[in-house]
PDB file of C-alpha atoms in Angstrom:
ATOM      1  CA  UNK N  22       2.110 -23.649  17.315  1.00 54.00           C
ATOM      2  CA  UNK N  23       3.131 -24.424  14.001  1.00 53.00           C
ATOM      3  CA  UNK N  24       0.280 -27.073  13.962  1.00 45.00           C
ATOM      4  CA  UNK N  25      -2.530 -25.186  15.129  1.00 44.00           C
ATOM      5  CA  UNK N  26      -1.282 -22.236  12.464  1.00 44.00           C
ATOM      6  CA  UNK N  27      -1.371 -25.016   9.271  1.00 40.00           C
ATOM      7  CA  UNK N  28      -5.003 -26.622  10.890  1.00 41.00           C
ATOM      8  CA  UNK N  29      -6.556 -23.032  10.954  1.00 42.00           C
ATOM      9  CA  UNK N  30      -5.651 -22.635   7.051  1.00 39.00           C
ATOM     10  CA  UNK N  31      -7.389 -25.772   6.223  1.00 34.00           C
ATOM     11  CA  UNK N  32     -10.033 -24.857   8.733  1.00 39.00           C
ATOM     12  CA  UNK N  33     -10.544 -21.584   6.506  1.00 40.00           C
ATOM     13  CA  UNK N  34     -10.205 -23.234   3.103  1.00 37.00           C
ATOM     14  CA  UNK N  35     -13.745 -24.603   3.545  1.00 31.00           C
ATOM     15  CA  UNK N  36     -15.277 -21.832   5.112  1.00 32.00           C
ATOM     16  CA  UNK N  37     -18.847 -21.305   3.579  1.00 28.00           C
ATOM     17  CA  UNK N  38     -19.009 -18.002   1.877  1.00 30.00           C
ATOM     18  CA  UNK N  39     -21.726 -15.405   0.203  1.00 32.00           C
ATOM     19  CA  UNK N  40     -20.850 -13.312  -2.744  1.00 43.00           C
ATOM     20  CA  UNK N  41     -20.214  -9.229  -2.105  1.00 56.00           C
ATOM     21  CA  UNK N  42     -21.754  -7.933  -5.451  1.00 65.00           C
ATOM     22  CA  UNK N  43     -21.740  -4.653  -3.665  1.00 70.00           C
ATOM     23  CA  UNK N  44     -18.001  -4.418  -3.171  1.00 79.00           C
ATOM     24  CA  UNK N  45     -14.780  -6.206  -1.598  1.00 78.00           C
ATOM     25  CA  UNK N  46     -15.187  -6.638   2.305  1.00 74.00           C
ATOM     26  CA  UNK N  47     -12.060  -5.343   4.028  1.00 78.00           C
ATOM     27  CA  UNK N  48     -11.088  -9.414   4.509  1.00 77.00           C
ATOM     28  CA  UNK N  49      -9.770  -9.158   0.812  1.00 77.00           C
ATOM     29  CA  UNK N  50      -7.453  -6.037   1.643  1.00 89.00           C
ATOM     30  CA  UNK N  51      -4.531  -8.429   2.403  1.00 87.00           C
ATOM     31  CA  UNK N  52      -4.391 -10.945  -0.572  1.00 85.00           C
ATOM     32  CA  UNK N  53      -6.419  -8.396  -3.512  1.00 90.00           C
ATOM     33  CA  UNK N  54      -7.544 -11.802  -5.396  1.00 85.00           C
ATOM     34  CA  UNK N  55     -11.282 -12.428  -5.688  1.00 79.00           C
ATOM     35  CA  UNK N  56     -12.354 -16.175  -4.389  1.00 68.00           C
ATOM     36  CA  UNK N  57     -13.946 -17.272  -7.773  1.00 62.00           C
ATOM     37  CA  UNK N  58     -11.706 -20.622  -7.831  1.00 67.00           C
ATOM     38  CA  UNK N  59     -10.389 -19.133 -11.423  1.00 77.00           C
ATOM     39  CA  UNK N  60      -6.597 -18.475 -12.320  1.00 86.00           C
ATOM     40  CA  UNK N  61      -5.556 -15.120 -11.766  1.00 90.00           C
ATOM     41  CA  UNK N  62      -4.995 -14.061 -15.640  1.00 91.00           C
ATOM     42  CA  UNK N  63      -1.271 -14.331 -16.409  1.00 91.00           C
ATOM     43  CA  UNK N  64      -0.936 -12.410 -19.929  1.00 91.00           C
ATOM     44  CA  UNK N  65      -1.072  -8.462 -20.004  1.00 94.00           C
ATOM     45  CA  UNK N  66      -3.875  -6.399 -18.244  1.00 97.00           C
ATOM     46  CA  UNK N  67      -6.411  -4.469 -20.768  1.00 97.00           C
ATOM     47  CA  UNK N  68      -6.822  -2.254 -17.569  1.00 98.00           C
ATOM     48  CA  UNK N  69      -4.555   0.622 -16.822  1.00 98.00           C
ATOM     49  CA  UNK N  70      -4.486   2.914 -13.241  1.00 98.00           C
ATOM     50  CA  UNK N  71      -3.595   6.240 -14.315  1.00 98.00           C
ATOM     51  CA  UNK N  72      -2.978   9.131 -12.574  1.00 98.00           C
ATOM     52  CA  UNK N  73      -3.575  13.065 -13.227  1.00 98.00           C
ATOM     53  CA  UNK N  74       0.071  14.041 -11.741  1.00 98.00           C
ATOM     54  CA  UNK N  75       3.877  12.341 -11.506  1.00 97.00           C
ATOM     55  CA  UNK N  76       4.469  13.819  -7.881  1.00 97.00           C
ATOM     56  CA  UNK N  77       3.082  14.784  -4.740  1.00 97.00           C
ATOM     57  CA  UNK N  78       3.495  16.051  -1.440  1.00 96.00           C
ATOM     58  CA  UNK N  79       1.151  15.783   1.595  1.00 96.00           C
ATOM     59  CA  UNK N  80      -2.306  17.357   1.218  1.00 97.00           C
ATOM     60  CA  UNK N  81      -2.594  17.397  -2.447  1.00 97.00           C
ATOM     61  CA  UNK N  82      -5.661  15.473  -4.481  1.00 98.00           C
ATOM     62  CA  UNK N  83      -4.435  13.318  -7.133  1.00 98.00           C
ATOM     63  CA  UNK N  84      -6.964  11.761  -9.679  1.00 98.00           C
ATOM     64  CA  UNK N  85      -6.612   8.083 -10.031  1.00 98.00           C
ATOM     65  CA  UNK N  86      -8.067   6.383 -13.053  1.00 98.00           C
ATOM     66  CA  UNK N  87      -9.044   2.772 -13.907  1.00 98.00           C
ATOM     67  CA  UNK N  88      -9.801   2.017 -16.996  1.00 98.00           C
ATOM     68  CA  UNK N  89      -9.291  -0.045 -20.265  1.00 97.00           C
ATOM     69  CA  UNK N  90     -12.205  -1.933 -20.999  1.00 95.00           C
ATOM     70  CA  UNK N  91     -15.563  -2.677 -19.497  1.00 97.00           C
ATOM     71  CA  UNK N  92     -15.218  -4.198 -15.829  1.00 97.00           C
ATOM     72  CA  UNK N  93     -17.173  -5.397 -13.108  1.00 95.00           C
ATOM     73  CA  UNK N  94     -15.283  -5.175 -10.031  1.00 94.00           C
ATOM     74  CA  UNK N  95     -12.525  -3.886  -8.331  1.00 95.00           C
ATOM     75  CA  UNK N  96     -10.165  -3.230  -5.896  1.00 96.00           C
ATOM     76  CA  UNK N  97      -7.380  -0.828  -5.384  1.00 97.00           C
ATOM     77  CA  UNK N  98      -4.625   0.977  -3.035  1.00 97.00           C
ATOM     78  CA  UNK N  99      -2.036   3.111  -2.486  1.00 97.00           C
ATOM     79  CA  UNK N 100       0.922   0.888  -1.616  1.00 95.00           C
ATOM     80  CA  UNK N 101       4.846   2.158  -1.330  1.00 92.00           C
ATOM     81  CA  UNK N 102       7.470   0.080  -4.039  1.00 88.00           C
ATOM     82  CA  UNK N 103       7.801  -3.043  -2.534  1.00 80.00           C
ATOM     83  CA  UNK N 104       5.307  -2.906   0.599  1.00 83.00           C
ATOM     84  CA  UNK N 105       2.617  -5.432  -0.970  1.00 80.00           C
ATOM     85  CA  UNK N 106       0.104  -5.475   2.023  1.00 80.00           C
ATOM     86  CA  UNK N 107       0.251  -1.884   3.494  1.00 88.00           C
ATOM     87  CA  UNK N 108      -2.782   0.007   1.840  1.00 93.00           C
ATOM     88  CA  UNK N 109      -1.618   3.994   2.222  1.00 94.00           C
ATOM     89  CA  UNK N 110      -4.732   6.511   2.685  1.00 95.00           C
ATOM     90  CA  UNK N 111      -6.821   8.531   2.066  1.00 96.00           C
ATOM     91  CA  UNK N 112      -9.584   7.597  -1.049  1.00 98.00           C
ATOM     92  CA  UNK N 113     -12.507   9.578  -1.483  1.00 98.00           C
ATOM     93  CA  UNK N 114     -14.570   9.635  -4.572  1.00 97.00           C
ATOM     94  CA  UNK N 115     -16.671  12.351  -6.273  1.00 95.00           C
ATOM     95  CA  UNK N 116     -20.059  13.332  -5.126  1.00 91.00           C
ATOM     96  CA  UNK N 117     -22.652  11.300  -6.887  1.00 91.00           C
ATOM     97  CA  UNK N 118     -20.650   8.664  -8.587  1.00 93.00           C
ATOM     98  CA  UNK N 119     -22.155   5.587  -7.372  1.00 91.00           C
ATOM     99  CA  UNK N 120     -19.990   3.356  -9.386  1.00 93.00           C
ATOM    100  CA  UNK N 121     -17.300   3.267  -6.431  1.00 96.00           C
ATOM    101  CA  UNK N 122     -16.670   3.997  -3.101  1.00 96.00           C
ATOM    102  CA  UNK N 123     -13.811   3.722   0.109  1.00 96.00           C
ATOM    103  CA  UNK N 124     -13.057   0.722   1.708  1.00 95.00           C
ATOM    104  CA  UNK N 125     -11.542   0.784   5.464  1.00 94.00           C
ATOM    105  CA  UNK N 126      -8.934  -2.099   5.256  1.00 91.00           C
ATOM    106  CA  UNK N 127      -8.009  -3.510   8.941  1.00 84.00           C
ATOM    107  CA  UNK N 128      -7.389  -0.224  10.795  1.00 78.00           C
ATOM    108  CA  UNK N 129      -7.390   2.639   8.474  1.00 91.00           C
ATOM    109  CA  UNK N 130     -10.141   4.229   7.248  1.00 94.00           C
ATOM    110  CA  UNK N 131     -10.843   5.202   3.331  1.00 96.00           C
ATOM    111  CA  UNK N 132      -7.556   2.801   2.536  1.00 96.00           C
ATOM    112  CA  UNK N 133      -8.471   1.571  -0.741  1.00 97.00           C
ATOM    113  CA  UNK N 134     -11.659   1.772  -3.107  1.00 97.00           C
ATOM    114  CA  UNK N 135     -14.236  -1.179  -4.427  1.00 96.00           C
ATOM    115  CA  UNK N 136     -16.695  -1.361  -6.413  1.00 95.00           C
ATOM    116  CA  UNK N 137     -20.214  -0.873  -5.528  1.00 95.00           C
ATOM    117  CA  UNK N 138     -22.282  -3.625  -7.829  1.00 92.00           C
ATOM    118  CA  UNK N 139     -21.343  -6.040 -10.308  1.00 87.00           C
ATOM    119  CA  UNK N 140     -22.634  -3.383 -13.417  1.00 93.00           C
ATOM    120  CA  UNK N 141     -20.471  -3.102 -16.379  1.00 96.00           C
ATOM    121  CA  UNK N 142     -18.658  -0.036 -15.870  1.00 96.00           C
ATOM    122  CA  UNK N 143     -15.948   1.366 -18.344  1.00 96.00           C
ATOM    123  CA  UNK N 144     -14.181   3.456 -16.201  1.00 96.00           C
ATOM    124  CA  UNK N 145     -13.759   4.520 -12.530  1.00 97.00           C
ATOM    125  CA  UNK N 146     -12.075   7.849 -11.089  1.00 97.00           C
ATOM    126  CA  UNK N 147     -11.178   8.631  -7.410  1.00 98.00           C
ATOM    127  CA  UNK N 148      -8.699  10.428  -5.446  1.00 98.00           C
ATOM    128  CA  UNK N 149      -6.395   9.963  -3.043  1.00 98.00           C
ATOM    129  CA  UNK N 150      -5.262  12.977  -0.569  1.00 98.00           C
ATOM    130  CA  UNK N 151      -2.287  11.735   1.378  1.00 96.00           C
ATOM    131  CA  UNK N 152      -2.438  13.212   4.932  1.00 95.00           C
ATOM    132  CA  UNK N 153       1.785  13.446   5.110  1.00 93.00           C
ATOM    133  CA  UNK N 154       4.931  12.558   2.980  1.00 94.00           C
ATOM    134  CA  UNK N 155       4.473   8.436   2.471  1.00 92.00           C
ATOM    135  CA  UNK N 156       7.337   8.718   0.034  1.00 92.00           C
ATOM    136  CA  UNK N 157       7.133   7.206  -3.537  1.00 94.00           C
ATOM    137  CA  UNK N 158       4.100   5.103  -3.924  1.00 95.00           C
ATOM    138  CA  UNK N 159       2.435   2.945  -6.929  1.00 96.00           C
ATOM    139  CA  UNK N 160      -1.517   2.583  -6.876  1.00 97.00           C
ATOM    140  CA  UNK N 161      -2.035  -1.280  -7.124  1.00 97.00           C
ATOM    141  CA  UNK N 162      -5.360  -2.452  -8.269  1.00 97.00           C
ATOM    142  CA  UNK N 163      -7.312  -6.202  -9.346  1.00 95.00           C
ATOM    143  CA  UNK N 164      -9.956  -5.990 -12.130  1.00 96.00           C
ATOM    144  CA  UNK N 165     -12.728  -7.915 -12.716  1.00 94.00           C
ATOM    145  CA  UNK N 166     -13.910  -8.571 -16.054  1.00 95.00           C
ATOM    146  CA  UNK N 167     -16.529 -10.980 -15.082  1.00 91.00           C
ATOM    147  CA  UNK N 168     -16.477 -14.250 -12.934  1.00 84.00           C
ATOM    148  CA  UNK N 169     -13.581 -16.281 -14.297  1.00 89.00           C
ATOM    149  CA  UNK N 170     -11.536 -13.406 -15.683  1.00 93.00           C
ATOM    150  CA  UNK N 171      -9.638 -11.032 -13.536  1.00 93.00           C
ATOM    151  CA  UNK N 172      -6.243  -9.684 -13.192  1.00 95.00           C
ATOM    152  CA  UNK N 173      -3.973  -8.522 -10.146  1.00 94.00           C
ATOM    153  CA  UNK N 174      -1.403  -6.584  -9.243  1.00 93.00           C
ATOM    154  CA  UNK N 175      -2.045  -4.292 -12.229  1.00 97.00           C
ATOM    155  CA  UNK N 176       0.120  -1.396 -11.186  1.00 96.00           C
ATOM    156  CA  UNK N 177       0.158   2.280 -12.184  1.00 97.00           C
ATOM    157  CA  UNK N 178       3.272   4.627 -13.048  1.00 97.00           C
ATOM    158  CA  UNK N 179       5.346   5.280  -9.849  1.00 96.00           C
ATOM    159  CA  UNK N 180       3.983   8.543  -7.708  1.00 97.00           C
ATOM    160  CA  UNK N 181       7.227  10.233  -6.390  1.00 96.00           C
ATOM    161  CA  UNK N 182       6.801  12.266  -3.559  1.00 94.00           C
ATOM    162  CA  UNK N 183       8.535  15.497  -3.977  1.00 86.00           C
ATOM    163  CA  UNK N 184       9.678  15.955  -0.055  1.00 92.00           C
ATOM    164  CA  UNK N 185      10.733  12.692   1.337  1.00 86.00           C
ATOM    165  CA  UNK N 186      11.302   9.356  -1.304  1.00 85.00           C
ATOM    166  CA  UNK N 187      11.632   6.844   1.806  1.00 79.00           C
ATOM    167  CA  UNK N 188       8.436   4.592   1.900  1.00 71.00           C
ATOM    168  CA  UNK N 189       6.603   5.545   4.984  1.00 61.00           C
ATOM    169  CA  UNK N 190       5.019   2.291   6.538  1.00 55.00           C
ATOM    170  CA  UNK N 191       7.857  -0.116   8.134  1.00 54.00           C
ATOM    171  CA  UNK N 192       7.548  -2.919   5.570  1.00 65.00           C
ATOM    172  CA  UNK N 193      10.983  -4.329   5.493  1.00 54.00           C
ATOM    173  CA  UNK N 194      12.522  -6.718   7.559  1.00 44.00           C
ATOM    174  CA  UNK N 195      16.305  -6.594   8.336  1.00 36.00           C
ATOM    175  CA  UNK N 196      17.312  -9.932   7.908  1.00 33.00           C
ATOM    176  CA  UNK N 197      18.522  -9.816  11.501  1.00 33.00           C
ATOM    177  CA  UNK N 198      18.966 -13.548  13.339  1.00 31.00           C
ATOM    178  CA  UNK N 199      16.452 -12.487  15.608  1.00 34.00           C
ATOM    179  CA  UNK N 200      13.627 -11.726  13.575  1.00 34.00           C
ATOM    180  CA  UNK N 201      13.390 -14.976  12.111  1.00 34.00           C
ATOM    181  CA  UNK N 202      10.784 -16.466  14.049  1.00 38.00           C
ATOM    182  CA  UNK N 203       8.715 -13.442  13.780  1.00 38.00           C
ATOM    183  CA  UNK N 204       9.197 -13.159   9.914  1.00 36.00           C
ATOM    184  CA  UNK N 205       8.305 -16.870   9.530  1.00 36.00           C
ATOM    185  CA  UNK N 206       4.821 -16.471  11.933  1.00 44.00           C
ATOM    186  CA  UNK N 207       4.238 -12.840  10.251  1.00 41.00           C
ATOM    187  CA  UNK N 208       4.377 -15.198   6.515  1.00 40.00           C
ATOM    188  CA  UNK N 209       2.166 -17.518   7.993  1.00 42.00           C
ATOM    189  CA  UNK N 210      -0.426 -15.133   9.387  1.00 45.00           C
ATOM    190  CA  UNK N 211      -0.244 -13.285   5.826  1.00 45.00           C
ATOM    191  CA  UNK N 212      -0.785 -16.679   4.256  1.00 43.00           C
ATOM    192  CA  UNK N 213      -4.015 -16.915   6.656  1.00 48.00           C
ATOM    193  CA  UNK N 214      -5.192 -13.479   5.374  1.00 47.00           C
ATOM    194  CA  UNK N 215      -4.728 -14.007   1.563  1.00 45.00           C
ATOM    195  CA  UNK N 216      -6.502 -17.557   1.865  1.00 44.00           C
ATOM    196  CA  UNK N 217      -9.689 -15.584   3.715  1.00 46.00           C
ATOM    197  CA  UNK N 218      -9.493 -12.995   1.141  1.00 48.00           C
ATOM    198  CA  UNK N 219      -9.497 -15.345  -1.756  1.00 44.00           C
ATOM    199  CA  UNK N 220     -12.410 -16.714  -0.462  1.00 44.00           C
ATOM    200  CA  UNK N 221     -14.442 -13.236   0.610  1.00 45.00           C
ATOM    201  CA  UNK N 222     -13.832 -11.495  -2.901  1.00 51.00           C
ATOM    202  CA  UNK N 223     -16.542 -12.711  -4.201  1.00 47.00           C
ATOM    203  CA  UNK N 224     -18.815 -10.611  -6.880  1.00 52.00           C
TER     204      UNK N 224
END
């Protein structure tokens, strides 16, 4: 098993790819790093996600803001504290603004937002409308600059949610004996993912 698991990652690291100008496929929902065979940047982001609001409860909009600088891509959820890999919905964006739109990662619609061409943009607004109480969430986003400079993980001010501060999703294992095996093929399948999404998130 273990074999066939390691030969499929090597099997994917030379995968032919073709550049998404128009946006991240829903491939790079898992790993959020664009396949441009730079280094993610390590210092300090320029780019900020922002927020219109410091709490929520289900049904209300919130404004989300990225912004900082002039960008070319990106790519950004709603994620609870600690839950890397469990994009919360629901994005929508204004009518008209063409700069950005939803992305559907595996399974959920309108999970996170992209970009929608490679234009030097200085800012991009969107909402999310939660459709119940996820509990206290961060909006998690990667930047592009341009081809060899982007950053990831930038991460806004914590959301609290004002009914219910437990993170919705079931992100957490429990460190019982028995879950072992199916916390060590659950890392390997996320390795899997982030190697296909590093090579998909292309601009």
């Amino acid at each position: 098993m273990d074999v066939v698991l390691i030969a499929l990652v090597l099997q994917c690291c030379v995968v032919a790819v073709s550049g998404y100008p128009g946006g991240a496929p829903s491939s790079s929902c898992a790993g959020m790093v664009p396949g441009h065979g730079a280094a993610v940047q390590a210092g300090a982001s320029p780019y900020t996600v922002t927020m219109n609001a410091s709490t929520y409860t289900a049904g209300d909009v919130i404004e989300v803001t990225v912004s900082g600088g002039t960008f070319r891509g990106l790519l950004v959820q709603a994620q609870s504290p600690g839950c890397f890999g469990f994009p919360l919905p629901s994005f929508s964006v204004m009518s008209g603004d063409t700069n950005v739109s939803t992305l559907a990662c595996p399974g959920q619609a309108n999970s996170a937002i992209t970009h929608t061409s490679r234009s030097d943009k200085t800012q991009a607004t969107f909402y999310w409308t939660p459709g119940q109480d996820l509990g206290h969430i961060n909006f998690r986003a990667t930047v592009v600059q341009n081809f060899n400079t982007f950053w990831v993980n930038i991460t806004s001010p914590e959301l609290r949610n004002s009914v219910n501060p437990v993170p919705g999703p079931s992100c957490q294992t429990n460190g019982n004996q028995d879950n072992a095996g199916a916390d060590l093929k659950a890392h390997i399948v996320f390795s899997i993912l982030s190697i296909l999404s590093a090579l998909f998130f292309v601009l």
